[in-house]
Amino acid sequence: MTFPAPVIGVIMGSDSDLPTMEKAIAVCQQFDVGWEVAIVSAHRTPQRMVNYAQTAHERGLKVIIAGAGGAAHLPGMVASLTPLPVIGVPVATRHLQGVDSLYSIVQMPRGIPVATVAIGNAQNAGLLAIQILGSHDETLLKKVQSYRQELEQMVLNKQENLDKLGYEAYLQGMKG
């Protein structure tokens, strides 16, 4: 089995972030886009982080998705070290449910942007990375458009079912 060369880097500060970040990997797989995954801690392996960020574009990466919880310095530090777009994923924490991570990632200083998605929403980070790549790849752009049409059809099917059943029976069906 051959895999496409990695163009999206999915990194996280700890292996405990992997259950969140696997959703970004799943999107890469769904769109048949090459990806790599790595544990790169801004605090525990700072030299590894610097090397990863500074060489990412030389290794063929086009976008980096960085997930982090707590102080959540990884996305911002990586963004400061690479010319590539960085998408930050705030990972939920036990005490503050990821609000601390969200604030840390979204409050970047002027000149060093990090695109930020909702707490725990690595799927949207993956989709945003795919859209960034699709802006320069017609085949991938068509896949994004097809995906959006599938989302539209899903909503229309739900509305049709709601109209047919009425809201009470529809709710009962949702409850299972």
PDB file of C-alpha atoms in Angstrom:
ATOM      1  CA  MET A   1       0.000   0.000   0.000  1.00  0.00           C
ATOM      2  CA  THR A   2       1.378   3.421  -0.941  1.00  0.00           C
ATOM      3  CA  PHE A   3       0.500   6.665   0.755  1.00  0.00           C
ATOM      4  CA  PRO A   4       0.653  10.153  -0.721  1.00  0.00           C
ATOM      5  CA  ALA A   5       3.649  12.227   0.361  1.00  0.00           C
ATOM      6  CA  PRO A   6       2.812  14.243   3.483  1.00  0.00           C
ATOM      7  CA  VAL A   7       1.614  17.790   2.817  1.00  0.00           C
ATOM      8  CA  ILE A   8      -0.195  18.267   6.134  1.00  0.00           C
ATOM      9  CA  GLY A   9       1.606  17.961   9.435  1.00  0.00           C
ATOM     10  CA  VAL A  10      -0.568  17.023  12.403  1.00  0.00           C
ATOM     11  CA  ILE A  11       1.285  17.712  15.611  1.00  0.00           C
ATOM     12  CA  MET A  12       0.374  17.744  19.263  1.00  0.00           C
ATOM     13  CA  GLY A  13       2.028  18.549  22.555  1.00  0.00           C
ATOM     14  CA  SER A  14       1.282  15.176  24.143  1.00  0.00           C
ATOM     15  CA  ASP A  15       0.021  11.737  23.209  1.00  0.00           C
ATOM     16  CA  SER A  16      -3.038  12.494  25.356  1.00  0.00           C
ATOM     17  CA  ASP A  17      -4.038  14.915  22.565  1.00  0.00           C
ATOM     18  CA  LEU A  18      -4.148  12.134  19.945  1.00  0.00           C
ATOM     19  CA  PRO A  19      -7.809  11.162  20.530  1.00  0.00           C
ATOM     20  CA  THR A  20      -8.725  14.756  19.627  1.00  0.00           C
ATOM     21  CA  MET A  21      -6.263  15.107  16.759  1.00  0.00           C
ATOM     22  CA  GLU A  22      -7.184  11.806  15.092  1.00  0.00           C
ATOM     23  CA  LYS A  23     -10.186  13.582  13.594  1.00  0.00           C
ATOM     24  CA  ALA A  24      -7.853  15.803  11.549  1.00  0.00           C
ATOM     25  CA  ILE A  25      -6.001  12.699  10.372  1.00  0.00           C
ATOM     26  CA  ALA A  26      -9.321  11.106   9.394  1.00  0.00           C
ATOM     27  CA  VAL A  27     -10.125  14.119   7.192  1.00  0.00           C
ATOM     28  CA  CYS A  28      -6.738  13.812   5.459  1.00  0.00           C
ATOM     29  CA  GLN A  29      -7.485  10.155   4.811  1.00  0.00           C
ATOM     30  CA  GLN A  30     -11.022  10.923   3.601  1.00  0.00           C
ATOM     31  CA  PHE A  31      -9.662  13.384   1.022  1.00  0.00           C
ATOM     32  CA  ASP A  32      -6.653  11.177   0.168  1.00  0.00           C
ATOM     33  CA  VAL A  33      -4.150  13.831   1.197  1.00  0.00           C
ATOM     34  CA  GLY A  34      -0.774  12.840   2.598  1.00  0.00           C
ATOM     35  CA  TRP A  35      -0.178  13.594   6.259  1.00  0.00           C
ATOM     36  CA  GLU A  36       2.313  12.971   9.015  1.00  0.00           C
ATOM     37  CA  VAL A  37       1.693  12.894  12.742  1.00  0.00           C
ATOM     38  CA  ALA A  38       4.119  13.756  15.522  1.00  0.00           C
ATOM     39  CA  ILE A  39       4.305  14.520  19.221  1.00  0.00           C
ATOM     40  CA  VAL A  40       6.128  17.835  19.460  1.00  0.00           C
ATOM     41  CA  SER A  41       6.019  19.450  22.878  1.00  0.00           C
ATOM     42  CA  ALA A  42       6.799  23.162  23.050  1.00  0.00           C
ATOM     43  CA  HIS A  43       7.864  22.753  26.677  1.00  0.00           C
ATOM     44  CA  ARG A  44       9.360  19.254  26.929  1.00  0.00           C
ATOM     45  CA  THR A  45      11.040  19.056  23.515  1.00  0.00           C
ATOM     46  CA  PRO A  46      11.630  22.678  22.477  1.00  0.00           C
ATOM     47  CA  GLN A  47      14.563  21.875  20.169  1.00  0.00           C
ATOM     48  CA  ARG A  48      12.464  19.218  18.397  1.00  0.00           C
ATOM     49  CA  MET A  49       9.696  21.811  17.967  1.00  0.00           C
ATOM     50  CA  VAL A  50      12.114  24.362  16.505  1.00  0.00           C
ATOM     51  CA  ASN A  51      13.563  21.802  14.086  1.00  0.00           C
ATOM     52  CA  TYR A  52      10.124  20.520  13.057  1.00  0.00           C
ATOM     53  CA  ALA A  53       8.769  24.003  12.377  1.00  0.00           C
ATOM     54  CA  GLN A  54      11.835  25.336  10.583  1.00  0.00           C
ATOM     55  CA  THR A  55      12.175  22.349   8.243  1.00  0.00           C
ATOM     56  CA  ALA A  56       8.492  21.628   7.567  1.00  0.00           C
ATOM     57  CA  HIS A  57       8.338  23.514   4.262  1.00  0.00           C
ATOM     58  CA  GLU A  58      11.629  21.933   3.115  1.00  0.00           C
ATOM     59  CA  ARG A  59      10.118  18.485   3.733  1.00  0.00           C
ATOM     60  CA  GLY A  60       7.127  19.286   1.513  1.00  0.00           C
ATOM     61  CA  LEU A  61       4.531  20.209   4.104  1.00  0.00           C
ATOM     62  CA  LYS A  62       2.070  22.911   3.070  1.00  0.00           C
ATOM     63  CA  VAL A  63      -0.034  23.298   6.253  1.00  0.00           C
ATOM     64  CA  ILE A  64       0.510  22.417   9.917  1.00  0.00           C
ATOM     65  CA  ILE A  65      -2.306  21.548  12.297  1.00  0.00           C
ATOM     66  CA  ALA A  66      -1.138  21.916  15.894  1.00  0.00           C
ATOM     67  CA  GLY A  67      -3.198  20.745  18.843  1.00  0.00           C
ATOM     68  CA  ALA A  68      -2.410  21.722  22.407  1.00  0.00           C
ATOM     69  CA  GLY A  69      -4.082  21.976  25.775  1.00  0.00           C
ATOM     70  CA  GLY A  70      -3.426  24.066  28.868  1.00  0.00           C
ATOM     71  CA  ALA A  71      -0.914  26.820  28.145  1.00  0.00           C
ATOM     72  CA  ALA A  72      -1.188  25.738  24.486  1.00  0.00           C
ATOM     73  CA  HIS A  73       2.000  27.371  23.278  1.00  0.00           C
ATOM     74  CA  LEU A  74       2.673  24.858  20.492  1.00  0.00           C
ATOM     75  CA  PRO A  75       0.578  26.399  17.677  1.00  0.00           C
ATOM     76  CA  GLY A  76       1.882  29.917  18.269  1.00  0.00           C
ATOM     77  CA  MET A  77       5.507  28.921  18.681  1.00  0.00           C
ATOM     78  CA  VAL A  78       5.375  26.769  15.543  1.00  0.00           C
ATOM     79  CA  ALA A  79       3.745  29.661  13.656  1.00  0.00           C
ATOM     80  CA  SER A  80       6.586  31.934  14.742  1.00  0.00           C
ATOM     81  CA  LEU A  81       9.138  29.506  13.288  1.00  0.00           C
ATOM     82  CA  THR A  82       7.578  28.467   9.947  1.00  0.00           C
ATOM     83  CA  PRO A  83       6.378  30.330   6.866  1.00  0.00           C
ATOM     84  CA  LEU A  84       3.520  27.810   6.519  1.00  0.00           C
ATOM     85  CA  PRO A  85      -0.075  28.381   7.620  1.00  0.00           C
ATOM     86  CA  VAL A  86      -0.714  26.952  11.082  1.00  0.00           C
ATOM     87  CA  ILE A  87      -4.125  25.893  12.331  1.00  0.00           C
ATOM     88  CA  GLY A  88      -4.449  25.659  16.097  1.00  0.00           C
ATOM     89  CA  VAL A  89      -6.721  23.150  17.792  1.00  0.00           C
ATOM     90  CA  PRO A  90      -7.455  23.956  21.436  1.00  0.00           C
ATOM     91  CA  VAL A  91      -7.589  20.648  23.286  1.00  0.00           C
ATOM     92  CA  ALA A  92     -10.035  20.341  26.179  1.00  0.00           C
ATOM     93  CA  THR A  93      -8.434  20.226  29.616  1.00  0.00           C
ATOM     94  CA  ARG A  94      -9.746  18.703  32.786  1.00  0.00           C
ATOM     95  CA  HIS A  95     -10.027  21.881  34.833  1.00  0.00           C
ATOM     96  CA  LEU A  96     -10.988  24.573  32.345  1.00  0.00           C
ATOM     97  CA  GLN A  97     -12.474  22.404  29.535  1.00  0.00           C
ATOM     98  CA  GLY A  98     -10.145  23.947  26.948  1.00  0.00           C
ATOM     99  CA  VAL A  99     -11.116  27.588  27.383  1.00  0.00           C
ATOM    100  CA  ASP A 100      -7.568  28.277  28.556  1.00  0.00           C
ATOM    101  CA  SER A 101      -6.201  26.599  25.432  1.00  0.00           C
ATOM    102  CA  LEU A 102      -8.581  28.530  23.177  1.00  0.00           C
ATOM    103  CA  TYR A 103      -7.577  31.880  24.665  1.00  0.00           C
ATOM    104  CA  SER A 104      -3.897  31.036  24.404  1.00  0.00           C
ATOM    105  CA  ILE A 105      -4.082  29.997  20.756  1.00  0.00           C
ATOM    106  CA  VAL A 106      -6.415  32.713  19.509  1.00  0.00           C
ATOM    107  CA  GLN A 107      -4.545  35.616  21.180  1.00  0.00           C
ATOM    108  CA  MET A 108      -1.540  35.686  18.878  1.00  0.00           C
ATOM    109  CA  PRO A 109       0.473  38.884  18.554  1.00  0.00           C
ATOM    110  CA  ARG A 110       0.182  40.934  15.385  1.00  0.00           C
ATOM    111  CA  GLY A 111       2.275  39.514  12.567  1.00  0.00           C
ATOM    112  CA  ILE A 112       2.191  35.843  13.636  1.00  0.00           C
ATOM    113  CA  PRO A 113      -1.290  34.535  12.787  1.00  0.00           C
ATOM    114  CA  VAL A 114      -2.666  31.171  13.810  1.00  0.00           C
ATOM    115  CA  ALA A 115      -6.014  30.110  12.410  1.00  0.00           C
ATOM    116  CA  THR A 116      -7.982  28.713  15.338  1.00  0.00           C
ATOM    117  CA  VAL A 117     -10.915  26.309  15.413  1.00  0.00           C
ATOM    118  CA  ALA A 118     -13.340  25.534  18.213  1.00  0.00           C
ATOM    119  CA  ILE A 119     -12.230  23.597  21.269  1.00  0.00           C
ATOM    120  CA  GLY A 120     -11.619  19.984  20.299  1.00  0.00           C
ATOM    121  CA  ASN A 121     -12.688  20.491  16.686  1.00  0.00           C
ATOM    122  CA  ALA A 122      -9.764  18.870  14.891  1.00  0.00           C
ATOM    123  CA  GLN A 123     -12.165  17.811  12.134  1.00  0.00           C
ATOM    124  CA  ASN A 124     -12.684  21.454  11.166  1.00  0.00           C
ATOM    125  CA  ALA A 125      -8.918  21.985  11.330  1.00  0.00           C
ATOM    126  CA  GLY A 126      -8.489  19.133   8.880  1.00  0.00           C
ATOM    127  CA  LEU A 127     -11.167  20.542   6.587  1.00  0.00           C
ATOM    128  CA  LEU A 128      -9.601  24.011   6.692  1.00  0.00           C
ATOM    129  CA  ALA A 129      -6.216  22.516   5.794  1.00  0.00           C
ATOM    130  CA  ILE A 130      -7.838  20.677   2.868  1.00  0.00           C
ATOM    131  CA  GLN A 131      -9.513  23.903   1.693  1.00  0.00           C
ATOM    132  CA  ILE A 132      -6.189  25.757   1.867  1.00  0.00           C
ATOM    133  CA  LEU A 133      -4.592  23.076  -0.301  1.00  0.00           C
ATOM    134  CA  GLY A 134      -7.651  23.022  -2.570  1.00  0.00           C
ATOM    135  CA  SER A 135      -7.215  26.701  -3.353  1.00  0.00           C
ATOM    136  CA  HIS A 136      -4.227  25.612  -5.498  1.00  0.00           C
ATOM    137  CA  ASP A 137      -5.359  22.112  -6.527  1.00  0.00           C
ATOM    138  CA  GLU A 138      -8.403  21.810  -8.794  1.00  0.00           C
ATOM    139  CA  THR A 139      -8.939  18.088  -8.037  1.00  0.00           C
ATOM    140  CA  LEU A 140      -8.962  18.698  -4.311  1.00  0.00           C
ATOM    141  CA  LEU A 141     -11.194  21.741  -4.748  1.00  0.00           C
ATOM    142  CA  LYS A 142     -13.749  19.556  -6.555  1.00  0.00           C
ATOM    143  CA  LYS A 143     -13.612  17.058  -3.664  1.00  0.00           C
ATOM    144  CA  VAL A 144     -14.335  19.896  -1.222  1.00  0.00           C
ATOM    145  CA  GLN A 145     -17.268  21.037  -3.349  1.00  0.00           C
ATOM    146  CA  SER A 146     -18.606  17.480  -3.486  1.00  0.00           C
ATOM    147  CA  TYR A 147     -18.257  17.160   0.283  1.00  0.00           C
ATOM    148  CA  ARG A 148     -20.230  20.385   0.749  1.00  0.00           C
ATOM    149  CA  GLN A 149     -22.961  19.079  -1.569  1.00  0.00           C
ATOM    150  CA  GLU A 150     -23.165  15.913   0.550  1.00  0.00           C
ATOM    151  CA  LEU A 151     -23.613  18.056   3.672  1.00  0.00           C
ATOM    152  CA  GLU A 152     -26.380  20.007   1.953  1.00  0.00           C
ATOM    153  CA  GLN A 153     -28.141  16.813   0.876  1.00  0.00           C
ATOM    154  CA  MET A 154     -27.900  15.416   4.405  1.00  0.00           C
ATOM    155  CA  VAL A 155     -29.693  18.478   5.805  1.00  0.00           C
ATOM    156  CA  LEU A 156     -32.335  18.384   3.070  1.00  0.00           C
ATOM    157  CA  ASN A 157     -32.979  14.686   3.797  1.00  0.00           C
ATOM    158  CA  LYS A 158     -33.405  15.484   7.488  1.00  0.00           C
ATOM    159  CA  GLN A 159     -35.892  18.240   6.664  1.00  0.00           C
ATOM    160  CA  GLU A 160     -37.833  15.892   4.413  1.00  0.00           C
ATOM    161  CA  ASN A 161     -37.983  13.339   7.218  1.00  0.00           C
ATOM    162  CA  LEU A 162     -39.062  16.014   9.727  1.00  0.00           C
ATOM    163  CA  ASP A 163     -41.836  17.140   7.385  1.00  0.00           C
ATOM    164  CA  LYS A 164     -43.000  13.555   6.883  1.00  0.00           C
ATOM    165  CA  LEU A 165     -42.933  12.488  10.561  1.00  0.00           C
ATOM    166  CA  GLY A 166     -43.695  15.721  12.393  1.00  0.00           C
ATOM    167  CA  TYR A 167     -41.443  17.059  15.114  1.00  0.00           C
ATOM    168  CA  GLU A 168     -42.581  14.723  17.937  1.00  0.00           C
ATOM    169  CA  ALA A 169     -42.014  11.475  16.010  1.00  0.00           C
ATOM    170  CA  TYR A 170     -38.767  12.894  14.609  1.00  0.00           C
ATOM    171  CA  LEU A 171     -37.543  13.606  18.143  1.00  0.00           C
ATOM    172  CA  GLN A 172     -38.485  10.097  19.244  1.00  0.00           C
ATOM    173  CA  GLY A 173     -36.465   8.694  16.360  1.00  0.00           C
ATOM    174  CA  MET A 174     -33.483  10.802  17.416  1.00  0.00           C
ATOM    175  CA  LYS A 175     -33.675   9.440  20.942  1.00  0.00           C
ATOM    176  CA  GLY A 176     -33.479   5.974  19.483  1.00  0.00           C
TER     177      GLY A 176
END
